[in-house]
Amino acid sequence: MSNTATLEIGGNKYEFPIIEGSEGEKAIDIKTLRGATGGVITIDPGYKNTGSCESGITFLDGEKGILRYRGYSIEDLAEKADFLEVVYLLIFGELPTKEQHDKFHADIKDKAIVDEEVKKILDGFPKSAHPMGVLSSLTSALTAFNPSSVNVDSEEDLYRSIVKILGKFPVLVAWTMRKKQGLPLDYGDNSLGYVENILKMMFRKPNEEYTMNPILVNALDKLLILHADHEQNCSTSTVRIVGSSHAGLFASISAGISALWGPLHGGANQAVLEMLEAIREDGGDTKKYMAKAKDKSDPFRLMGFGHRVYKNFDPRAKIIKVAADEVLGDLGVEDPILDIAKGLEQEALKDEYFVQRKLYPNVDFYSGIIYRAMGIPTEMFTVMFALGRLPGWIAQWREMRQRKEPIGRPRQVYIGENYRNFVSLEKR
Ligand code: CMC
């Protein structure tokens, strides 16, 4: 295969280099297209064919169902690593030594206090506020409490911001949930592991000792690892593009939280559970909902099915499905919702509409079932996704700034009115 691509426009030929990634992925480098052709651009709504950057963090092959962070398979990481190791790996590129791991954790704990004033902001929200909106606002507010700008050329400066957000974010997550439930807002326990601490902060009751359940710790650890990064998805692209204007890390992450909120992205985990509940309340007739999903005049989609990139299977869904069975079994939970989920999956996997369009269960089809078994309210599911995705956003933001990427600013094809003469108000 030639390493250039030729484009012919109006009889003129233009050559563009083809670049190749480390896994053999090819891309036509069109950086010079507009200048060379006198103004021609490409158009690709939804960016299905457009790479926005070169990245060394996450590799995924949607056809083969491969997902790797910094070269390590998601299967290995989910089975053998803990979340904090994966956080370190994603951000700094290598698995930490024991010493690096302990120092990293100690630095995070050191920065885990959130200014008490933040509680006043939280108080301003009605109890009915969606936790994702609250979390996005509080994360943005962190900027006001930590105003010094980050010198991205200084690894030390960057590191300080990274451990700050990793320390404070779980506190904000726990406060968001506890405020909704009318529970007191307090801090974590620095004697615990990162994930254990999150559970205790979320669930500790003011009138009893919190007992750590290793099954829940293990399940949450796995869920966070599976969500930790997913290359240039909607929220990550948002974080990179906001950061490309040199907006700070916390502000960029706040924007990423908003992007994640939508039901076509992270909000799907809440939408899946609400859909399964609705099916159960409607008598459990999965066939009826399959028909609705296929009916083009009905806007209903089978939530938790389909993926922009995975067109065979979502490797995260495979791991999560097994984990859901384990967690529910270990906790002795019998959930009719799980039966409905399994029923839907079985039908979809042999249905021509779903098979033809390569629609398979995605990561969010089963994650909500585990969160529910853990006692996490449905509205908090997407917040849990954000907690997992945080290291990915940080790693991608850091990479974007360190590679000195230009400000993200797409072009458009204008389809509006041509020049018109202005008509004054009294003559209209
Ligand atoms: N139910 C029914 N039909 C579907 C579904 C679905 N869940 N997903 C896609 N389709 C159909 C769609 O109508 C279209 O049909 P046709 O070719 O006849 O017009 C075809 O499949 C292709 O769909 P698309 O919308 O062009 O695909 P996309 O790559 O733009 O969208 C998606 C991917 C994830 C947004 C979409 O599959 C979807 O809306 N799924 C449900 C929401 C969901 O579960 N999202 C979580 C994604 S995983 C977590 C994450 O990474 O954020």
Tab-separated table of C-alpha atoms and ligand atoms in Angstrom:
chain	number	residue	atom	x	y	z
A	1	MET	CA	0.000	0.000	0.000
A	2	SER	CA	1.299	3.431	-0.986
A	3	ASN	CA	2.011	5.734	1.895
A	4	THR	CA	0.253	8.657	0.234
A	5	ALA	CA	-3.364	9.259	-0.733
A	6	THR	CA	-4.283	11.171	-3.879
A	7	LEU	CA	-7.330	13.385	-4.007
A	8	GLU	CA	-8.603	14.780	-7.299
A	9	ILE	CA	-10.714	17.928	-7.221
A	10	GLY	CA	-11.743	19.668	-10.456
A	11	GLY	CA	-8.953	17.970	-12.408
A	12	ASN	CA	-6.235	18.918	-9.899
A	13	LYS	CA	-4.478	16.191	-7.932
A	14	TYR	CA	-3.315	16.577	-4.351
A	15	GLU	CA	-1.179	14.155	-2.377
A	16	PHE	CA	-1.521	13.581	1.344
A	17	PRO	CA	0.680	11.423	3.557
A	18	ILE	CA	-0.790	8.336	5.197
A	19	ILE	CA	0.348	7.996	8.773
A	20	GLU	CA	0.333	4.685	10.626
A	21	GLY	CA	-0.231	4.049	14.317
A	22	SER	CA	1.684	1.475	16.362
A	23	GLU	CA	-1.126	-1.078	15.853
A	24	GLY	CA	-1.162	-0.554	12.079
A	25	GLU	CA	-4.108	1.864	12.004
A	26	LYS	CA	-3.898	4.145	8.982
A	27	ALA	CA	-4.996	7.753	8.629
A	28	ILE	CA	-4.793	10.279	5.806
A	29	ASP	CA	-3.100	13.363	7.159
A	30	ILE	CA	-5.104	16.255	5.687
A	31	LYS	CA	-3.485	19.067	7.682
A	32	THR	CA	-2.517	20.858	4.451
A	33	LEU	CA	-5.808	20.225	2.571
A	34	ARG	CA	-7.457	23.611	2.948
A	35	GLY	CA	-4.349	25.612	2.159
A	36	ALA	CA	-3.379	23.468	-0.832
A	37	THR	CA	-6.836	23.369	-2.412
A	38	GLY	CA	-7.775	26.982	-1.790
A	39	GLY	CA	-10.454	26.352	0.793
A	40	VAL	CA	-11.792	22.796	0.443
A	41	ILE	CA	-12.454	21.093	3.771
A	42	THR	CA	-13.800	17.671	4.787
A	43	ILE	CA	-17.120	17.188	6.543
A	44	ASP	CA	-17.862	14.363	8.959
A	45	PRO	CA	-20.661	15.062	11.462
A	46	GLY	CA	-20.250	12.848	14.508
A	47	TYR	CA	-16.570	12.373	13.515
A	48	LYS	CA	-17.140	8.751	12.508
A	49	ASN	CA	-14.123	8.927	10.168
A	50	THR	CA	-12.086	11.661	11.765
A	51	GLY	CA	-9.143	11.329	14.114
A	52	SER	CA	-8.690	14.388	16.299
A	53	CYS	CA	-5.253	13.526	17.659
A	54	GLU	CA	-2.448	10.998	17.956
A	55	SER	CA	-2.548	9.404	21.392
A	56	GLY	CA	-0.459	6.861	23.275
A	57	ILE	CA	-2.929	6.103	26.070
A	58	THR	CA	-5.671	3.690	25.031
A	59	PHE	CA	-5.944	1.323	22.096
A	60	LEU	CA	-9.213	-0.179	21.054
A	61	ASP	CA	-10.181	-2.322	18.113
A	62	GLY	CA	-13.933	-2.262	17.748
A	63	GLU	CA	-14.066	-5.142	15.270
A	64	LYS	CA	-11.991	-7.512	17.386
A	65	GLY	CA	-13.319	-6.281	20.747
A	66	ILE	CA	-9.862	-5.282	22.041
A	67	LEU	CA	-9.350	-2.642	24.732
A	68	ARG	CA	-5.902	-1.883	26.164
A	69	TYR	CA	-4.626	0.833	28.464
A	70	ARG	CA	-0.981	1.693	27.685
A	71	GLY	CA	-0.637	-1.738	26.071
A	72	TYR	CA	-2.154	-3.812	28.910
A	73	SER	CA	-5.377	-5.698	28.167
A	74	ILE	CA	-8.518	-4.692	30.022
A	75	GLU	CA	-9.021	-8.344	30.974
A	76	ASP	CA	-5.609	-8.498	32.704
A	77	LEU	CA	-6.049	-5.151	34.415
A	78	ALA	CA	-9.565	-5.938	35.664
A	79	GLU	CA	-8.374	-9.246	37.075
A	80	LYS	CA	-4.921	-8.388	38.416
A	81	ALA	CA	-4.620	-4.646	39.116
A	82	ASP	CA	-6.338	-2.321	41.530
A	83	PHE	CA	-7.931	0.948	40.433
A	84	LEU	CA	-5.141	3.161	41.753
A	85	GLU	CA	-2.526	1.193	39.781
A	86	VAL	CA	-4.628	1.748	36.666
A	87	VAL	CA	-4.989	5.458	37.461
A	88	TYR	CA	-1.197	5.757	37.686
A	89	LEU	CA	-0.700	3.687	34.541
A	90	LEU	CA	-3.096	5.789	32.467
A	91	ILE	CA	-1.706	9.111	33.589
A	92	PHE	CA	2.022	8.384	33.755
A	93	GLY	CA	2.339	5.577	31.198
A	94	GLU	CA	3.778	2.769	33.371
A	95	LEU	CA	2.466	0.546	36.148
A	96	PRO	CA	3.742	1.956	39.453
A	97	THR	CA	6.313	0.209	41.620
A	98	LYS	CA	5.139	-0.441	45.202
A	99	GLU	CA	7.026	2.678	46.285
A	100	GLN	CA	5.510	4.867	43.555
A	101	HIS	CA	2.045	3.478	44.329
A	102	ASP	CA	2.346	4.270	48.031
A	103	LYS	CA	3.720	7.757	47.434
A	104	PHE	CA	1.000	8.507	44.884
A	105	HIS	CA	-1.681	7.357	47.309
A	106	ALA	CA	-0.144	9.356	50.183
A	107	ASP	CA	-0.053	12.504	47.998
A	108	ILE	CA	-3.699	12.030	46.993
A	109	LYS	CA	-4.743	11.603	50.637
A	110	ASP	CA	-2.789	14.703	51.538
A	111	LYS	CA	-4.912	16.774	49.146
A	112	ALA	CA	-8.284	15.169	49.898
A	113	ILE	CA	-9.703	17.952	52.048
A	114	VAL	CA	-12.332	20.026	50.262
A	115	ASP	CA	-12.770	23.604	51.508
A	116	GLU	CA	-15.711	23.759	53.950
A	117	GLU	CA	-17.103	26.682	51.935
A	118	VAL	CA	-17.930	24.242	49.133
A	119	LYS	CA	-20.664	22.875	51.419
A	120	LYS	CA	-22.420	26.234	51.114
A	121	ILE	CA	-22.519	25.861	47.327
A	122	LEU	CA	-23.933	22.382	47.745
A	123	ASP	CA	-26.561	23.761	50.121
A	124	GLY	CA	-27.784	26.067	47.371
A	125	PHE	CA	-28.956	23.158	45.234
A	126	PRO	CA	-32.482	21.788	45.663
A	127	LYS	CA	-32.601	18.159	46.808
A	128	SER	CA	-34.196	17.317	43.472
A	129	ALA	CA	-31.096	18.438	41.515
A	130	HIS	CA	-29.579	15.702	39.375
A	131	PRO	CA	-26.243	14.579	40.887
A	132	MET	CA	-24.429	15.000	37.548
A	133	GLY	CA	-25.362	18.683	37.394
A	134	VAL	CA	-24.287	19.123	41.006
A	135	LEU	CA	-20.989	17.287	40.454
A	136	SER	CA	-20.165	19.292	37.344
A	137	SER	CA	-20.817	22.569	39.218
A	138	LEU	CA	-18.801	21.548	42.273
A	139	THR	CA	-15.887	20.399	40.126
A	140	SER	CA	-15.909	23.731	38.335
A	141	ALA	CA	-16.098	25.489	41.714
A	142	LEU	CA	-12.872	23.754	42.765
A	143	THR	CA	-11.114	26.139	40.372
A	144	ALA	CA	-12.230	29.079	42.516
A	145	PHE	CA	-10.810	27.452	45.634
A	146	ASN	CA	-7.555	26.473	43.888
A	147	PRO	CA	-6.989	29.457	41.610
A	148	SER	CA	-3.271	29.162	40.855
A	149	SER	CA	-2.833	28.290	37.195
A	150	VAL	CA	-0.908	25.187	36.231
A	151	ASN	CA	2.362	25.484	34.387
A	152	VAL	CA	2.000	22.470	32.143
A	153	ASP	CA	5.704	22.552	31.339
A	154	SER	CA	6.373	21.768	34.984
A	155	GLU	CA	5.816	18.101	35.826
A	156	GLU	CA	5.666	19.082	39.507
A	157	ASP	CA	2.885	21.617	38.934
A	158	LEU	CA	0.919	19.135	36.869
A	159	TYR	CA	1.392	16.424	39.478
A	160	ARG	CA	0.048	18.718	42.207
A	161	SER	CA	-3.158	19.397	40.233
A	162	ILE	CA	-3.564	15.712	39.438
A	163	VAL	CA	-3.345	14.518	43.049
A	164	LYS	CA	-5.639	17.365	44.116
A	165	ILE	CA	-8.442	16.368	41.765
A	166	LEU	CA	-7.960	12.649	42.519
A	167	GLY	CA	-8.228	13.424	46.241
A	168	LYS	CA	-11.140	15.852	46.161
A	169	PHE	CA	-13.327	14.297	43.466
A	170	PRO	CA	-14.433	11.244	45.531
A	171	VAL	CA	-15.348	13.621	48.370
A	172	LEU	CA	-17.547	15.620	45.993
A	173	VAL	CA	-19.126	12.393	44.719
A	174	ALA	CA	-19.907	11.244	48.261
A	175	TRP	CA	-21.235	14.669	49.287
A	176	THR	CA	-23.461	14.821	46.199
A	177	MET	CA	-25.085	11.533	47.168
A	178	ARG	CA	-25.257	12.206	50.907
A	179	LYS	CA	-26.789	15.647	50.475
A	180	LYS	CA	-29.608	14.106	48.422
A	181	GLN	CA	-30.149	11.540	51.154
A	182	GLY	CA	-30.010	14.094	53.984
A	183	LEU	CA	-26.867	12.533	55.497
A	184	PRO	CA	-24.064	14.569	57.135
A	185	LEU	CA	-21.167	15.562	54.917
A	186	ASP	CA	-17.813	14.468	56.194
A	187	TYR	CA	-14.448	13.254	55.009
A	188	GLY	CA	-12.870	9.943	54.265
A	189	ASP	CA	-10.613	7.749	56.301
A	190	ASN	CA	-6.945	8.017	55.329
A	191	SER	CA	-6.170	4.591	56.753
A	192	LEU	CA	-8.129	2.957	53.912
A	193	GLY	CA	-7.384	2.088	50.296
A	194	TYR	CA	-8.620	4.516	47.612
A	195	VAL	CA	-11.703	2.483	46.670
A	196	GLU	CA	-12.486	1.336	50.238
A	197	ASN	CA	-12.423	4.980	51.275
A	198	ILE	CA	-14.902	5.898	48.533
A	199	LEU	CA	-17.349	3.259	49.753
A	200	LYS	CA	-17.036	4.360	53.360
A	201	MET	CA	-17.469	8.028	52.449
A	202	MET	CA	-20.601	7.215	50.487
A	203	PHE	CA	-22.293	4.778	52.837
A	204	ARG	CA	-21.130	5.506	56.407
A	205	LYS	CA	-24.105	6.153	58.671
A	206	PRO	CA	-23.688	8.726	61.439
A	207	ASN	CA	-24.900	6.326	64.136
A	208	GLU	CA	-22.975	3.129	63.381
A	209	GLU	CA	-19.539	1.802	62.441
A	210	TYR	CA	-19.080	1.147	58.740
A	211	THR	CA	-18.264	-2.489	57.979
A	212	MET	CA	-16.229	-2.974	54.833
A	213	ASN	CA	-17.569	-5.645	52.499
A	214	PRO	CA	-14.698	-7.030	50.339
A	215	ILE	CA	-17.176	-8.158	47.675
A	216	LEU	CA	-18.328	-4.574	47.183
A	217	VAL	CA	-14.753	-3.250	47.224
A	218	ASN	CA	-13.771	-5.759	44.561
A	219	ALA	CA	-16.849	-5.024	42.421
A	220	LEU	CA	-16.358	-1.251	42.577
A	221	ASP	CA	-12.640	-1.598	41.878
A	222	LYS	CA	-13.448	-3.595	38.731
A	223	LEU	CA	-16.179	-1.223	37.566
A	224	LEU	CA	-13.916	1.802	37.965
A	225	ILE	CA	-11.100	0.079	36.045
A	226	LEU	CA	-13.451	-0.844	33.189
A	227	HIS	CA	-14.627	2.760	32.871
A	228	ALA	CA	-11.218	4.398	33.349
A	229	ASP	CA	-10.540	5.381	29.740
A	230	HIS	CA	-11.977	4.823	26.306
A	231	GLU	CA	-9.896	6.933	23.916
A	232	GLN	CA	-11.627	9.801	22.087
A	233	ASN	CA	-15.236	9.337	23.283
A	234	CYS	CA	-17.639	12.270	23.637
A	235	SER	CA	-16.667	13.370	27.166
A	236	THR	CA	-12.925	12.825	26.650
A	237	SER	CA	-12.979	14.783	23.398
A	238	THR	CA	-14.804	17.498	25.330
A	239	VAL	CA	-12.127	17.547	28.031
A	240	ARG	CA	-9.393	17.774	25.372
A	241	ILE	CA	-11.123	20.478	23.355
A	242	VAL	CA	-11.947	22.625	26.398
A	243	GLY	CA	-8.379	22.204	27.631
A	244	SER	CA	-7.049	23.091	24.169
A	245	SER	CA	-8.065	26.719	24.832
A	246	HIS	CA	-5.729	26.444	27.863
A	247	ALA	CA	-8.673	26.331	30.273
A	248	GLY	CA	-7.596	24.615	33.506
A	249	LEU	CA	-7.804	20.927	34.375
A	250	PHE	CA	-10.765	21.234	36.776
A	251	ALA	CA	-12.796	23.394	34.363
A	252	SER	CA	-12.098	20.945	31.531
A	253	ILE	CA	-13.172	17.995	33.680
A	254	SER	CA	-16.337	19.820	34.695
A	255	ALA	CA	-17.198	20.130	30.983
A	256	GLY	CA	-16.443	16.429	30.526
A	257	ILE	CA	-18.935	15.581	33.287
A	258	SER	CA	-21.651	17.490	31.414
A	259	ALA	CA	-20.830	15.629	28.203
A	260	LEU	CA	-20.931	12.295	30.025
A	261	TRP	CA	-24.363	13.059	31.471
A	262	GLY	CA	-26.293	12.486	28.215
A	263	PRO	CA	-28.204	9.195	27.809
A	264	LEU	CA	-26.342	8.323	24.599
A	265	HIS	CA	-23.072	8.366	26.558
A	266	GLY	CA	-22.577	7.793	30.320
A	267	GLY	CA	-26.204	8.575	31.139
A	268	ALA	CA	-27.058	5.261	29.488
A	269	ASN	CA	-26.411	3.337	32.730
A	270	GLN	CA	-29.239	5.218	34.466
A	271	ALA	CA	-31.406	4.951	31.346
A	272	VAL	CA	-30.850	1.162	31.189
A	273	LEU	CA	-32.112	0.641	34.695
A	274	GLU	CA	-35.084	2.915	34.188
A	275	MET	CA	-35.897	1.003	31.013
A	276	LEU	CA	-35.641	-2.381	32.773
A	277	GLU	CA	-37.856	-1.066	35.606
A	278	ALA	CA	-40.410	0.188	33.073
A	279	ILE	CA	-40.468	-3.202	31.330
A	280	ARG	CA	-40.986	-4.944	34.657
A	281	GLU	CA	-43.801	-2.610	35.667
A	282	ASP	CA	-45.377	-3.152	32.259
A	283	GLY	CA	-45.576	-6.914	32.892
A	284	GLY	CA	-42.069	-7.953	31.774
A	285	ASP	CA	-42.933	-8.291	28.084
A	286	THR	CA	-39.465	-7.923	26.518
A	287	LYS	CA	-40.808	-8.673	23.012
A	288	LYS	CA	-42.959	-5.549	23.139
A	289	TYR	CA	-39.895	-3.410	23.857
A	290	MET	CA	-37.821	-5.148	21.200
A	291	ALA	CA	-40.550	-4.222	18.709
A	292	LYS	CA	-40.571	-0.608	19.931
A	293	ALA	CA	-36.777	-0.398	19.523
A	294	LYS	CA	-37.046	-1.588	15.923
A	295	ASP	CA	-39.984	0.669	15.024
A	296	LYS	CA	-38.512	3.673	13.180
A	297	SER	CA	-41.566	5.800	14.021
A	298	ASP	CA	-40.904	5.229	17.735
A	299	PRO	CA	-37.976	7.179	19.258
A	300	PHE	CA	-37.400	4.404	21.830
A	301	ARG	CA	-33.980	2.785	21.690
A	302	LEU	CA	-32.869	-0.261	23.606
A	303	MET	CA	-30.617	1.454	26.123
A	304	GLY	CA	-27.335	-0.343	26.793
A	305	PHE	CA	-27.203	-1.682	23.232
A	306	GLY	CA	-24.941	-0.549	20.430
A	307	HIS	CA	-21.687	1.313	20.431
A	308	ARG	CA	-20.042	3.769	18.087
A	309	VAL	CA	-16.843	1.742	17.961
A	310	TYR	CA	-17.539	-1.824	19.120
A	311	LYS	CA	-19.213	-3.656	16.291
A	312	ASN	CA	-18.776	-7.223	17.548
A	313	PHE	CA	-18.798	-7.141	21.283
A	314	ASP	CA	-17.840	-4.728	24.034
A	315	PRO	CA	-15.048	-6.466	26.017
A	316	ARG	CA	-16.046	-4.468	29.108
A	317	ALA	CA	-19.604	-5.829	28.890
A	318	LYS	CA	-18.244	-9.411	28.884
A	319	ILE	CA	-16.318	-8.817	32.120
A	320	ILE	CA	-19.186	-6.930	33.735
A	321	LYS	CA	-21.740	-9.596	32.937
A	322	VAL	CA	-19.684	-12.169	34.837
A	323	ALA	CA	-19.100	-9.672	37.673
A	324	ALA	CA	-22.854	-8.957	37.905
A	325	ASP	CA	-23.582	-12.660	38.366
A	326	GLU	CA	-20.802	-12.944	40.980
A	327	VAL	CA	-21.821	-9.866	42.961
A	328	LEU	CA	-25.500	-10.743	43.017
A	329	GLY	CA	-24.647	-14.335	43.942
A	330	ASP	CA	-22.211	-13.291	46.674
A	331	LEU	CA	-24.625	-10.772	48.120
A	332	GLY	CA	-27.513	-13.208	47.846
A	333	VAL	CA	-29.546	-10.701	45.826
A	334	GLU	CA	-32.280	-12.062	43.609
A	335	ASP	CA	-33.175	-9.291	41.233
A	336	PRO	CA	-35.978	-9.774	38.696
A	337	ILE	CA	-34.399	-6.934	36.737
A	338	LEU	CA	-31.419	-9.196	35.998
A	339	ASP	CA	-33.746	-11.794	34.463
A	340	ILE	CA	-35.334	-9.142	32.256
A	341	ALA	CA	-31.863	-7.954	31.218
A	342	LYS	CA	-30.793	-11.503	30.334
A	343	GLY	CA	-34.035	-12.083	28.432
A	344	LEU	CA	-33.556	-8.909	26.378
A	345	GLU	CA	-29.964	-9.807	25.632
A	346	GLN	CA	-30.901	-13.294	24.427
A	347	GLU	CA	-33.599	-11.920	22.125
A	348	ALA	CA	-31.446	-9.110	20.751
A	349	LEU	CA	-28.537	-11.448	20.012
A	350	LYS	CA	-30.682	-13.503	17.642
A	351	ASP	CA	-32.808	-10.706	16.236
A	352	GLU	CA	-32.088	-9.779	12.608
A	353	TYR	CA	-32.421	-6.007	13.216
A	354	PHE	CA	-29.826	-6.073	15.999
A	355	VAL	CA	-27.527	-8.599	14.310
A	356	GLN	CA	-27.501	-6.681	11.003
A	357	ARG	CA	-26.664	-3.396	12.720
A	358	LYS	CA	-24.121	-5.078	14.988
A	359	LEU	CA	-25.867	-3.922	18.149
A	360	TYR	CA	-24.540	-5.755	21.203
A	361	PRO	CA	-24.839	-5.047	24.935
A	362	ASN	CA	-22.387	-2.346	25.937
A	363	VAL	CA	-20.598	-1.663	29.238
A	364	ASP	CA	-23.644	0.067	30.660
A	365	PHE	CA	-26.094	-2.748	30.116
A	366	TYR	CA	-24.947	-4.580	33.243
A	367	SER	CA	-23.144	-1.925	35.316
A	368	GLY	CA	-26.399	-0.461	36.697
A	369	ILE	CA	-27.457	-3.862	37.979
A	370	ILE	CA	-24.259	-4.082	40.041
A	371	TYR	CA	-24.563	-0.497	41.295
A	372	ARG	CA	-28.132	-1.221	42.337
A	373	ALA	CA	-27.078	-4.345	44.220
A	374	MET	CA	-24.456	-2.211	45.979
A	375	GLY	CA	-27.184	0.141	47.212
A	376	ILE	CA	-26.263	3.067	44.955
A	377	PRO	CA	-29.315	5.123	43.901
A	378	THR	CA	-30.116	5.056	40.160
A	379	GLU	CA	-29.489	8.789	39.706
A	380	MET	CA	-25.935	8.265	40.981
A	381	PHE	CA	-24.982	5.679	38.341
A	382	THR	CA	-23.558	8.192	35.878
A	383	VAL	CA	-21.661	9.853	38.723
A	384	MET	CA	-20.009	6.473	39.343
A	385	PHE	CA	-19.073	6.370	35.658
A	386	ALA	CA	-17.507	9.841	36.056
A	387	LEU	CA	-15.541	8.622	39.074
A	388	GLY	CA	-14.125	5.809	36.949
A	389	ARG	CA	-13.473	8.019	33.898
A	390	LEU	CA	-11.632	10.694	35.896
A	391	PRO	CA	-8.113	9.217	35.338
A	392	GLY	CA	-8.790	8.904	31.612
A	393	TRP	CA	-9.821	12.564	31.389
A	394	ILE	CA	-6.721	13.587	33.354
A	395	ALA	CA	-4.382	11.453	31.232
A	396	GLN	CA	-5.863	12.756	27.973
A	397	TRP	CA	-5.781	16.394	29.138
A	398	ARG	CA	-2.149	16.033	30.225
A	399	GLU	CA	-1.172	14.389	26.948
A	400	MET	CA	-2.958	17.086	24.917
A	401	ARG	CA	-1.180	19.908	26.778
A	402	GLN	CA	2.209	18.206	26.777
A	403	ARG	CA	2.009	17.578	23.038
A	404	LYS	CA	1.197	21.281	22.658
A	405	GLU	CA	-1.851	20.565	20.539
A	406	PRO	CA	-3.450	23.595	18.842
A	407	ILE	CA	-6.807	24.953	19.990
A	408	GLY	CA	-9.645	22.724	18.767
A	409	ARG	CA	-11.673	24.689	16.267
A	410	PRO	CA	-13.566	22.741	13.589
A	411	ARG	CA	-14.771	24.331	10.359
A	412	GLN	CA	-18.243	24.135	8.844
A	413	VAL	CA	-20.043	24.192	5.523
A	414	TYR	CA	-22.369	27.175	5.637
A	415	ILE	CA	-25.889	26.409	4.346
A	416	GLY	CA	-27.674	29.617	5.419
A	417	GLU	CA	-28.926	32.645	3.498
A	418	ASN	CA	-26.695	34.409	0.976
A	419	TYR	CA	-26.067	38.129	1.304
A	420	ARG	CA	-29.267	40.124	1.948
A	421	ASN	CA	-29.912	43.847	2.126
A	422	PHE	CA	-30.868	45.028	5.598
A	423	VAL	CA	-34.497	46.203	5.921
A	424	SER	CA	-35.122	48.620	8.762
A	425	LEU	CA	-37.596	47.674	11.524
A	426	GLU	CA	-40.405	50.007	10.396
A	427	LYS	CA	-40.271	48.662	6.835
A	428	ARG	CA	-40.455	44.940	7.786
B	1	CMC	N1	-31.696	0.477	19.858
B	1	CMC	C1	-32.276	0.406	18.629
B	1	CMC	N2	-31.665	0.751	17.481
B	1	CMC	C2	-30.406	1.208	17.572
B	1	CMC	C3	-29.732	1.313	18.808
B	1	CMC	C4	-30.425	0.922	19.979
B	1	CMC	N3	-29.819	1.005	21.185
B	1	CMC	N4	-28.486	1.791	18.612
B	1	CMC	C5	-28.376	1.992	17.286
B	1	CMC	N5	-29.539	1.644	16.662
B	1	CMC	C6	-29.791	1.630	15.202
B	1	CMC	C7	-30.023	3.040	14.684
B	1	CMC	O1	-31.400	3.386	14.720
B	1	CMC	C8	-29.485	2.931	13.290
B	1	CMC	O2	-30.448	2.234	12.510
B	1	CMC	P1	-30.601	2.581	10.928
B	1	CMC	O3	-29.281	2.222	10.293
B	1	CMC	O4	-31.745	1.713	10.475
B	1	CMC	O5	-30.915	4.048	10.851
B	1	CMC	C9	-28.278	1.988	13.427
B	1	CMC	O6	-28.597	1.172	14.578
B	1	CMC	C10	-26.951	2.692	13.644
B	1	CMC	O7	-27.104	3.581	14.777
B	1	CMC	P2	-26.353	4.950	14.951
B	1	CMC	O8	-27.148	5.814	15.868
B	1	CMC	O9	-25.999	5.512	13.601
B	1	CMC	O10	-25.015	4.464	15.645
B	1	CMC	P3	-24.001	5.393	16.384
B	1	CMC	O11	-22.681	4.749	16.260
B	1	CMC	O12	-24.138	6.806	15.944
B	1	CMC	O13	-24.539	5.357	17.903
B	1	CMC	C11	-24.896	4.773	20.155
B	1	CMC	C12	-23.978	4.619	18.923
B	1	CMC	C13	-24.189	4.153	21.370
B	1	CMC	C14	-25.128	6.273	20.425
B	1	CMC	C15	-26.242	4.068	19.870
B	1	CMC	O14	-26.028	2.701	19.604
B	1	CMC	C16	-27.239	4.236	21.023
B	1	CMC	O15	-27.975	5.233	21.051
B	1	CMC	N6	-27.294	3.243	21.982
B	1	CMC	C17	-28.140	3.377	23.156
B	1	CMC	C18	-27.478	4.269	24.180
B	1	CMC	C19	-26.319	3.600	24.911
B	1	CMC	O16	-26.430	2.475	25.361
B	1	CMC	N7	-25.203	4.343	25.050
B	1	CMC	C20	-24.046	3.882	25.827
B	1	CMC	C21	-22.842	3.684	24.989
B	1	CMC	S1	-21.564	2.771	25.898
B	1	CMC	C22	-21.074	3.867	27.134
B	1	CMC	C23	-20.220	4.928	26.592
B	1	CMC	O17	-19.101	4.629	26.133
B	1	CMC	O18	-20.635	6.090	26.675
